[in-house]
Tab-separated table of C-alpha atoms and ligand atoms in Angstrom:
chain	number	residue	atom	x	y	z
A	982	UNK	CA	62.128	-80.709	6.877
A	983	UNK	CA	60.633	-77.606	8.903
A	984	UNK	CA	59.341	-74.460	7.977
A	985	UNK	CA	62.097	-72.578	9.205
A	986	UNK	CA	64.375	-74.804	7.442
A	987	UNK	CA	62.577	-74.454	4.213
A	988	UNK	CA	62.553	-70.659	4.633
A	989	UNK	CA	66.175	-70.729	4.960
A	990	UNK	CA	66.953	-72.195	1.806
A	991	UNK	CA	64.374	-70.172	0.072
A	992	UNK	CA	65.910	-66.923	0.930
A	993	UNK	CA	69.502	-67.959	0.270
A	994	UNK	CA	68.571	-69.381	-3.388
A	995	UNK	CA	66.493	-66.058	-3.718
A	996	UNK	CA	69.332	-63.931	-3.273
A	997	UNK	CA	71.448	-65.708	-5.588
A	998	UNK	CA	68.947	-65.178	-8.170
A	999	UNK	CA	69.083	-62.244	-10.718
A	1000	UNK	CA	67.473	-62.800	-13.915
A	1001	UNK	CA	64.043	-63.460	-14.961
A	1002	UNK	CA	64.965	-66.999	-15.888
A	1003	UNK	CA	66.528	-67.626	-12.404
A	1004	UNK	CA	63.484	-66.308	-11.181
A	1005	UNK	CA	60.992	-68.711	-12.995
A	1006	UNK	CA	63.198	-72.143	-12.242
A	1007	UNK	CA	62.984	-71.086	-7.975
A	1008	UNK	CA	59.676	-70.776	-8.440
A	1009	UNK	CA	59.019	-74.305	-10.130
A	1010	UNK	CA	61.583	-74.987	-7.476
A	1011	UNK	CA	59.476	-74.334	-4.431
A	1012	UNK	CA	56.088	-73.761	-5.808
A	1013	UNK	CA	55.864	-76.513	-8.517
A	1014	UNK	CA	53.052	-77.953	-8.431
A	1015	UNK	CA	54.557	-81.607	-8.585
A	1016	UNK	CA	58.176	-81.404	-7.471
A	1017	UNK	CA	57.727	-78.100	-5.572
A	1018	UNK	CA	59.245	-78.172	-1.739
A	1019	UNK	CA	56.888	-76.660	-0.203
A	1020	UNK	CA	53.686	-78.233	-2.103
A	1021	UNK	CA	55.914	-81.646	-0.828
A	1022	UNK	CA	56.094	-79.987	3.055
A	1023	UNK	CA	52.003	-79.636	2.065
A	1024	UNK	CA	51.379	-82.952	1.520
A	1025	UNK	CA	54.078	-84.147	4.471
A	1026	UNK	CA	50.935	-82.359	6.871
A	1027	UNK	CA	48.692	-85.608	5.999
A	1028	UNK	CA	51.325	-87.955	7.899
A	1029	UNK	CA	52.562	-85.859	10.579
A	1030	UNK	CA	51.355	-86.448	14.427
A	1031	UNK	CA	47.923	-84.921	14.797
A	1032	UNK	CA	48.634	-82.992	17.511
A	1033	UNK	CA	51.379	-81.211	15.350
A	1034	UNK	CA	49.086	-80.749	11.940
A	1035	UNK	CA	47.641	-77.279	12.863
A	1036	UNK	CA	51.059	-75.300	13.498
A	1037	UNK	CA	52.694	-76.998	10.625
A	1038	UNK	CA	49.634	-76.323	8.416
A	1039	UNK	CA	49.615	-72.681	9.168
A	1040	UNK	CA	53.431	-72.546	9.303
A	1041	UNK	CA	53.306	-74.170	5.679
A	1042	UNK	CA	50.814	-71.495	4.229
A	1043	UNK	CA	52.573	-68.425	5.968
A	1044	UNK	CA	55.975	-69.466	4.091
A	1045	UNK	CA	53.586	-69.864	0.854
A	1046	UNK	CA	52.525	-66.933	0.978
A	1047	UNK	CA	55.791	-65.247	1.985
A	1048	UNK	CA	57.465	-66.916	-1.026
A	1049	UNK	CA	54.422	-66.131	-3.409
A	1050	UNK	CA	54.630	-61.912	-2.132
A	1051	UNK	CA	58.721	-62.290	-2.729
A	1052	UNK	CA	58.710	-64.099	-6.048
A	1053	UNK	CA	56.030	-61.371	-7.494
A	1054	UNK	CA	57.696	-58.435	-6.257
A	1055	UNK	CA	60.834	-59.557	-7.531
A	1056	UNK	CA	60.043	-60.928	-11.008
A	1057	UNK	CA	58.506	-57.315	-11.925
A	1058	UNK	CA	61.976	-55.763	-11.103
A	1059	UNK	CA	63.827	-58.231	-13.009
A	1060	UNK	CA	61.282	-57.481	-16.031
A	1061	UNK	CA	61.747	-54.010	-15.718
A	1062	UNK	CA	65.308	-53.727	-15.594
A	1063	UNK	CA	65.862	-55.867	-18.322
A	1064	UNK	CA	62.834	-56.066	-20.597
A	1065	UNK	CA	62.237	-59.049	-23.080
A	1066	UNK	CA	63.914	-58.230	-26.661
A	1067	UNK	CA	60.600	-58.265	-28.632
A	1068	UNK	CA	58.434	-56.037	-26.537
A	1069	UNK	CA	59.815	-53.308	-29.174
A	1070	UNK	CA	60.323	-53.946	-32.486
A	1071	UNK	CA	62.993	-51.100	-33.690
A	1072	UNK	CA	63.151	-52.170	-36.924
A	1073	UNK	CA	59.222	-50.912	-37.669
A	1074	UNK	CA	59.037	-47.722	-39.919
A	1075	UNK	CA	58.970	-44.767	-38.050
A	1076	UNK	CA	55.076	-42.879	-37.993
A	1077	UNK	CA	55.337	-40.588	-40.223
A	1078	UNK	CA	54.002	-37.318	-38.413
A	1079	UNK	CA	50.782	-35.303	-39.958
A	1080	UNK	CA	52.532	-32.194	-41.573
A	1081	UNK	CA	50.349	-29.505	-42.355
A	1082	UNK	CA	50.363	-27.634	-45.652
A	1083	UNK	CA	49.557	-24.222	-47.403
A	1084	UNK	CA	46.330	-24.104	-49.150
A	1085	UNK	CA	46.822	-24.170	-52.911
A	1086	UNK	CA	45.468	-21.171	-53.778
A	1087	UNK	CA	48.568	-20.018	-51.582
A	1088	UNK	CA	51.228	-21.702	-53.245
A	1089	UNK	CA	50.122	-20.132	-56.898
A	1090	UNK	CA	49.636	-17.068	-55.127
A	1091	UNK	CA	53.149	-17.251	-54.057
A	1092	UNK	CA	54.479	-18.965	-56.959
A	1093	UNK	CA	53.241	-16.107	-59.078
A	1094	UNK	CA	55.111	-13.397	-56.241
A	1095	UNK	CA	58.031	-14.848	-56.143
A	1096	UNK	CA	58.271	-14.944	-60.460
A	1097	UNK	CA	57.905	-11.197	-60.016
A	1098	UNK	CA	59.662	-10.496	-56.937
A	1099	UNK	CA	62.637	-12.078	-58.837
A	1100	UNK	CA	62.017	-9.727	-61.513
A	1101	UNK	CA	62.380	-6.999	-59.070
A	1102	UNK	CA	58.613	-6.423	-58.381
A	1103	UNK	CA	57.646	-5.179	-54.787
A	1104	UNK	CA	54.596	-6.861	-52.886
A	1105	UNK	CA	52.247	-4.271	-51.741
A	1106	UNK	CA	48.482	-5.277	-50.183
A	1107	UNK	CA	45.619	-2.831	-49.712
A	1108	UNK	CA	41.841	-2.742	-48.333
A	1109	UNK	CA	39.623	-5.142	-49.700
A	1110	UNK	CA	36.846	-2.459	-48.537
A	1111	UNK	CA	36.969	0.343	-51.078
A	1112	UNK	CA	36.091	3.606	-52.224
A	1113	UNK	CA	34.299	4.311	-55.477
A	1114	UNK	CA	36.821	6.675	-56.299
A	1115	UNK	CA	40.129	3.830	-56.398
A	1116	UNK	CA	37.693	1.316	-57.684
A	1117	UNK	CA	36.381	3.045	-60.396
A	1118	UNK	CA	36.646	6.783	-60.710
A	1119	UNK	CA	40.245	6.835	-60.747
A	1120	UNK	CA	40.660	4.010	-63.012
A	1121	UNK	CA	38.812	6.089	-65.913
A	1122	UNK	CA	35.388	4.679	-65.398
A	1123	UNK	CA	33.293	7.780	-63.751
A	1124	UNK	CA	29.673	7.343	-62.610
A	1125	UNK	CA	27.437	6.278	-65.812
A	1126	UNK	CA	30.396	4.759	-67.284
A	1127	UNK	CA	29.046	1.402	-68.972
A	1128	UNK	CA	32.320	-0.569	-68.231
A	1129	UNK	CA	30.856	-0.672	-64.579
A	1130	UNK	CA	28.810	-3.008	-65.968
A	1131	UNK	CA	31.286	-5.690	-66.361
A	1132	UNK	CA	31.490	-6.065	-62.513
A	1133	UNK	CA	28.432	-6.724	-60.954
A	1134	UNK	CA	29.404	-4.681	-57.715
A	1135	UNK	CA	28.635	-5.775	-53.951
A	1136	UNK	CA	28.049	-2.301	-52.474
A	1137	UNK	CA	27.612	-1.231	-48.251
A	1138	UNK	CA	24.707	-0.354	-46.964
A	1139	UNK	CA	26.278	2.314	-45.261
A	1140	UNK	CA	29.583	4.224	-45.753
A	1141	UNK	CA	32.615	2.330	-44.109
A	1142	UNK	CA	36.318	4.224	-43.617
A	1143	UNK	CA	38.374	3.603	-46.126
A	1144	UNK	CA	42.330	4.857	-46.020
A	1145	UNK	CA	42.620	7.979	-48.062
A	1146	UNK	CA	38.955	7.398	-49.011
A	1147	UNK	CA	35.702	9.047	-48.514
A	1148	UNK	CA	34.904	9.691	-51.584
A	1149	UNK	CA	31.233	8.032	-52.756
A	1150	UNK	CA	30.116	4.831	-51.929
A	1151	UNK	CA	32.305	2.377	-50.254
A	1152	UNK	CA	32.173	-0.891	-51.914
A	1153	UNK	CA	33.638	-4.651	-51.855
A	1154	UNK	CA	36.383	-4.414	-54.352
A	1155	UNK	CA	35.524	-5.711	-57.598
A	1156	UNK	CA	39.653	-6.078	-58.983
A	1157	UNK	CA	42.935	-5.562	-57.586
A	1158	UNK	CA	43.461	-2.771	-60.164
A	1159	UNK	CA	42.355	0.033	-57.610
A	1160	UNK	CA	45.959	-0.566	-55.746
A	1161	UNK	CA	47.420	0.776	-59.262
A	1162	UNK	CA	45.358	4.272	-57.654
A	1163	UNK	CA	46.550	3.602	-54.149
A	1164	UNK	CA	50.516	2.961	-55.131
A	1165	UNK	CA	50.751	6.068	-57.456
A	1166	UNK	CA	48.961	8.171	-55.109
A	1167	UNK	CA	52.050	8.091	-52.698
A	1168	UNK	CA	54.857	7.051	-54.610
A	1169	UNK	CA	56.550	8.685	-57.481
A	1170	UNK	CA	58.059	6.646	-60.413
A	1171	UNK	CA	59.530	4.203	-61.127
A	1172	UNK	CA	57.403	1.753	-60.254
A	1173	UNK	CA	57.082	-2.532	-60.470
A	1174	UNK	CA	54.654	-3.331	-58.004
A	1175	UNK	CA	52.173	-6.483	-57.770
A	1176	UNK	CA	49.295	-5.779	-55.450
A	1177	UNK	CA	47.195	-9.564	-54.753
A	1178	UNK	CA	44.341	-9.793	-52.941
A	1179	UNK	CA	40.551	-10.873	-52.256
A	1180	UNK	CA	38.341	-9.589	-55.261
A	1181	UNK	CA	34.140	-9.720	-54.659
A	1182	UNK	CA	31.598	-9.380	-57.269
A	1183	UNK	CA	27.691	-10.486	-57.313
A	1184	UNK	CA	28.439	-13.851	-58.963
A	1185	UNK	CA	26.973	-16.851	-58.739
A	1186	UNK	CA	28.048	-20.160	-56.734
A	1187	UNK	CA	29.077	-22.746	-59.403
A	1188	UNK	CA	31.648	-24.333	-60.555
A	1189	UNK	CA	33.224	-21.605	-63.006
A	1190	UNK	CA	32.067	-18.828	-60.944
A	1191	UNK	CA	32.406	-17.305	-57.056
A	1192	UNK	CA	31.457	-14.289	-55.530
A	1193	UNK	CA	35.516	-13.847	-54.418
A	1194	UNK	CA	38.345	-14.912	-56.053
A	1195	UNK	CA	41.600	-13.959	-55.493
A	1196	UNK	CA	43.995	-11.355	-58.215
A	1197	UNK	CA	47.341	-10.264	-58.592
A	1198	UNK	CA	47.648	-6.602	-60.147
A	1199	UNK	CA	50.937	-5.648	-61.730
A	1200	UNK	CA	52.011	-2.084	-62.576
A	1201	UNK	CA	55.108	-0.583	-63.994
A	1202	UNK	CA	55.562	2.552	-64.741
A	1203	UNK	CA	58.550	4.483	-65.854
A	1204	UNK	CA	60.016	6.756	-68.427
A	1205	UNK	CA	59.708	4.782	-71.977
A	1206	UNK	CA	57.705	1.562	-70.770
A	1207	UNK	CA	56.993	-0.147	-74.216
A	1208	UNK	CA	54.526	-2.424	-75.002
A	1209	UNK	CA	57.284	-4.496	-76.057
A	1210	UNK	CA	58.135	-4.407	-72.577
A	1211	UNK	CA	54.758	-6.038	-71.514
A	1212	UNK	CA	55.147	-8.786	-74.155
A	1213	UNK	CA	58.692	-9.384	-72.858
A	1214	UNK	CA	57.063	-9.516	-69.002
A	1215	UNK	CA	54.366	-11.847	-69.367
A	1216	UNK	CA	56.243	-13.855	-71.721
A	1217	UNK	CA	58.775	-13.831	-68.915
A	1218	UNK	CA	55.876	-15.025	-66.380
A	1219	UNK	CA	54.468	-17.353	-68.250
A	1220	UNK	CA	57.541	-19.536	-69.512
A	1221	UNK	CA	58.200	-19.525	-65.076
A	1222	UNK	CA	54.903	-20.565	-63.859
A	1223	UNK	CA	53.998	-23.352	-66.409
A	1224	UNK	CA	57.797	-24.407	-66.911
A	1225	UNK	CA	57.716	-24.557	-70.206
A	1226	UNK	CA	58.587	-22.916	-73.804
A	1227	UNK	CA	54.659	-22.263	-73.509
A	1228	UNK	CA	52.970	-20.174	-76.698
A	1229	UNK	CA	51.433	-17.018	-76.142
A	1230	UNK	CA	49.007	-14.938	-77.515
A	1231	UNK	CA	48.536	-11.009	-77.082
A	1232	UNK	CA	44.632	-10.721	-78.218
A	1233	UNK	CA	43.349	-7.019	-78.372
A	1234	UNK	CA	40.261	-6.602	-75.339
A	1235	UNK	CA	39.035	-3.182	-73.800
A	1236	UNK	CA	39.685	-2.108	-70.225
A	1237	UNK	CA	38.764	1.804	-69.415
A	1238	UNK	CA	41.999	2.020	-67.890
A	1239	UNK	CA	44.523	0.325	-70.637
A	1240	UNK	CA	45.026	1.724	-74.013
A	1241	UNK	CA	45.444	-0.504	-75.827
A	1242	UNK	CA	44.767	-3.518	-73.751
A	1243	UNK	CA	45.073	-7.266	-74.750
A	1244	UNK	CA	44.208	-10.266	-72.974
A	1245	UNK	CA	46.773	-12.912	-73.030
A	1246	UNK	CA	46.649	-16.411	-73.939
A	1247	UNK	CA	48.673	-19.279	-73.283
A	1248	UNK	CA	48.884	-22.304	-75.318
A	1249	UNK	CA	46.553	-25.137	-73.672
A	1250	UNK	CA	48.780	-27.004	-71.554
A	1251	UNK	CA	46.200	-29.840	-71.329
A	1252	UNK	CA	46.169	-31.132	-75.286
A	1253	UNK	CA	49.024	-28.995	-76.471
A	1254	UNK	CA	46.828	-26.979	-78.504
A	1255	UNK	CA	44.896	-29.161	-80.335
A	1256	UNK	CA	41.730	-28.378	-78.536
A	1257	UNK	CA	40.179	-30.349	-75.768
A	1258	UNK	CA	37.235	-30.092	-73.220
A	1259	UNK	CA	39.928	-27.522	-70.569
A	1260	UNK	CA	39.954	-24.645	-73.633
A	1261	UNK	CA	36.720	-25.116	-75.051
A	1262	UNK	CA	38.207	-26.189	-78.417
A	1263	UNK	CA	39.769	-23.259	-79.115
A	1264	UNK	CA	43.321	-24.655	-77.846
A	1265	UNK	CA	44.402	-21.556	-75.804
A	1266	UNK	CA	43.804	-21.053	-72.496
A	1267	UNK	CA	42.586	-17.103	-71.276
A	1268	UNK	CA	45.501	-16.406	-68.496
A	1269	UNK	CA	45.203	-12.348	-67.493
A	1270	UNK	CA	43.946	-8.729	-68.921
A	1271	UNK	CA	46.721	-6.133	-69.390
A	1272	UNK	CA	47.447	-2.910	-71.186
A	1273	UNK	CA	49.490	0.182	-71.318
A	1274	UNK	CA	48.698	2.288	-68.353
A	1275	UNK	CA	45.517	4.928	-69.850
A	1276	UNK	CA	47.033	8.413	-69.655
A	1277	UNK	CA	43.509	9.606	-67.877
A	1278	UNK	CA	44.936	7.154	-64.636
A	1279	UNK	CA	48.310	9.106	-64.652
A	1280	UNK	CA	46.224	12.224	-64.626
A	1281	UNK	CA	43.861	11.104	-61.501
A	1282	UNK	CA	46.956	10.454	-59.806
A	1283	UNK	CA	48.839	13.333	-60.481
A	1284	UNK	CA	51.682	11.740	-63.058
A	1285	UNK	CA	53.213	13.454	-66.045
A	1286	UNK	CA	51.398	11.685	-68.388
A	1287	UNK	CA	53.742	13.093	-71.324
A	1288	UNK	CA	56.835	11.787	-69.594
A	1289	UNK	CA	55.736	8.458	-67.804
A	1290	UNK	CA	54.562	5.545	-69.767
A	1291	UNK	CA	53.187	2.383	-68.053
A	1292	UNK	CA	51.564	-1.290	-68.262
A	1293	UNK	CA	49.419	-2.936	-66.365
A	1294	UNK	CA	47.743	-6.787	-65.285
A	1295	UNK	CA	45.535	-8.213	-63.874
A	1296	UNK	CA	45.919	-12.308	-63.287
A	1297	UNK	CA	42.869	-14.558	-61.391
A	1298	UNK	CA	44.699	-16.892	-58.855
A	1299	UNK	CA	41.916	-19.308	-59.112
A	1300	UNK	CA	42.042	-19.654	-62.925
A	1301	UNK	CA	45.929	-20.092	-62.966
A	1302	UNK	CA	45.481	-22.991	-60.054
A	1303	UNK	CA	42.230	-25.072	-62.148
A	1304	UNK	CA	45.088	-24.908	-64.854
A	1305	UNK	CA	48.348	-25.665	-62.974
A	1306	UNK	CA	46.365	-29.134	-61.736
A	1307	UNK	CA	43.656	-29.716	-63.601
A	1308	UNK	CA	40.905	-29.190	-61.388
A	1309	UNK	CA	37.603	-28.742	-63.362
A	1310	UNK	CA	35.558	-26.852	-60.474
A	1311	UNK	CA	36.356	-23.764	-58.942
A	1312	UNK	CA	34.403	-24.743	-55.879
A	1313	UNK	CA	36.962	-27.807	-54.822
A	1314	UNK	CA	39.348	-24.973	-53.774
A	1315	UNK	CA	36.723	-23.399	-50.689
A	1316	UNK	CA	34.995	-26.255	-49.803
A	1317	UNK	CA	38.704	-27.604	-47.488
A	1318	UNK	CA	37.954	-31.031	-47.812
A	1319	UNK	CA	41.388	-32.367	-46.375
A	1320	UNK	CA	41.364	-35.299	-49.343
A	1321	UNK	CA	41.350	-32.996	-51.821
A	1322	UNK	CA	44.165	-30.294	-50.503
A	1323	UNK	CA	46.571	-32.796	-49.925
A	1324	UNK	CA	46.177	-34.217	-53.454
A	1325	UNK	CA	47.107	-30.621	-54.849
A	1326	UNK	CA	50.550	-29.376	-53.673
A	1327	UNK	CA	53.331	-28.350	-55.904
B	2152	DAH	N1	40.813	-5.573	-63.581
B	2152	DAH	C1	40.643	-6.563	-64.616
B	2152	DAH	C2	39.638	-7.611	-64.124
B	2152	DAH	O1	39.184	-7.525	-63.062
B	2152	DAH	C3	41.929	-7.226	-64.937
B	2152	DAH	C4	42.875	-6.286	-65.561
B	2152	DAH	C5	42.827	-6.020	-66.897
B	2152	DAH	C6	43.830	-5.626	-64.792
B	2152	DAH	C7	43.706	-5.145	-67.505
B	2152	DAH	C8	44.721	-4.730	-65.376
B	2152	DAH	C9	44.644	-4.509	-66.738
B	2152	DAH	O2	45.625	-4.082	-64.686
B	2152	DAH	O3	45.527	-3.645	-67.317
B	2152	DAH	O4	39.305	-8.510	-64.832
């Protein structure tokens, strides 16, 4: 058979192929290595006339070739239009994307707002530079007074302006209490605010303390605010953000700027209140200070302290989250390693 002739036949069984499979048997067909027609025209060189061996040899490897270039070209566009059925396995669970989350100080920051925002409370932020005057003054502890003590205070080198401030030393707040000052100062009553924020004192690095921490203040203030009122508040609060009939306890404590003031305890969620390594032993757990509003605050801020009655809190995000998951140092919560924050979520 000639190369022409061979070429002929090739190109008509070529264009009746279509599929991959037609594909592979014309190329066993005429490139088989045994039974293949051309490796057969090949061998036919050996025992043709010598004079005609040359042409037919290069005739032979030209139609190769030609064949080799077609089959290639169109075995990829058979593969492509109709890929093999395992080259994707749909039946393999999905990846799951990487969702980022808040940080769980956050969520107990906004667990605790949205306890009192349902309760009607506003949210209101302030400076976490501040004046002496909303820090302390205001709050019933002027210069000398020995509650300023309590905070070890991170003071600036040099005055910083503060809004409505300018008054003394500017400092890093030391509690969220001075937005009590900052609320009254512009609003009349009634008010049910809760003011959190960054809170910095000269504390030591461990794992109970850190030189900032985060608070929520709360302040109401209206005609005939009871102190049955504040039971019936953080009673409220706690039952919500522990989800549970939890005990309390109102213990009597001293702040300049409550009278009387309590702190409150809640029943030690970790060993029911049968004391455990969490509470020390004592079976409650220390949750927030509070207090009916001082009448010397309503006077710094201009409020009838004969009509208007008050209470306040004060609650330490950091404390409520080493409760709310068990978390025995403070530091886990600032040091962001990722294994640890996604553990925590609520
Ligand atoms: N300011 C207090 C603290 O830093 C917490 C506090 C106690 C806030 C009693 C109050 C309060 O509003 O009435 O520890």
């Amino acid at each position: 058979m000639s190369v022409e002739d061979l070429q002929q036949q090739f190109v008509a069984a070529m264009n009746a192929a279509s599929t991959s499979a037609d594909l592979k048997a014309l190329r066993d067909d005429f490139l088989g290595r045994k039974q293949g027609r051309v490796t057969a025209l090949v061998k036919s060189i050996a025992s043709a006339p010598p004079d005609e061996r040359r042409a037919l040899g290069a005739g032979a490897n030209a139609l190769k070739q030609l064949i080799e270039n077609a089959l290639t070209v169109r075995e990829a566009e058979a593969l492509a239009a109709a890929p093999p059925k395992d080259a994707l396995d749909v039946t393999l669970p999905a990846r799951q994307p990487w969702m980022g989350r808040r940080h769980p100080l956050t969520q107990v920051q906004e667990r605790v707002e949205d306890i009192f925002m349902a309760m009607g409370y506003q949210v209101i932020e302030g400076p976490e530079i501040e004046d002496d005057w909303h820090n302390f003054e205001a709050l019933n502890m002027p210069a000398e007074h020995p509650a300023r003590d309590m905070q070890d205070t991170l003071y600036l080198s040099s005055p910083v302006p503060v809004p409505d401030g300018g008054r003394a030393a500017t400092l890093l707040r030391t509690h969220t209490s001075g937005m009590q000052i900052r609320y009254m100062e512009h609003h009349e009553p009634p008010v049910r605010i809760i003011a959190p924020g960054r809170v910095y004192r000269r504390d030591s690095f461990d794992a109970t303390h850190t030189p900032m921490f985060t608070q929520i203040e709360g302040l109401v203030v209206d005609e005939g605010i009871s102190l049955g009122d504040l039971k019936g508040t953080l009673n409220t609060f706690a039952e919500a953000f522990f989800e549970a009939r939890v005990a309390t306890r109102f213990r009597p404590s001293f702040f300049p700027y409550t009278e009387p003031s309590a702190e409150l305890d809640v029943e030690c969620q970790g060993c029911s209140g049968r004391g455990c390594p969490l509470c020390k032993q004592t079976g409650w757990i220390e949750v927030l200070g509070c207090g009916m509003v001082h009448p010397a605050v309503f006077e710094a801020v201009g409020y009838d302290a004969n009509r208007y009655t008050g209470f306040a809190f004060g609650v330490g995000i950091e404390r409520l989250a080493l409760r709310l998951y068990g978390v025995d140092d403070i530091r886990m919560f600032y040091e962001n390693d990722l294994r640890f924050l996604q553990q925590v979520a609520l």
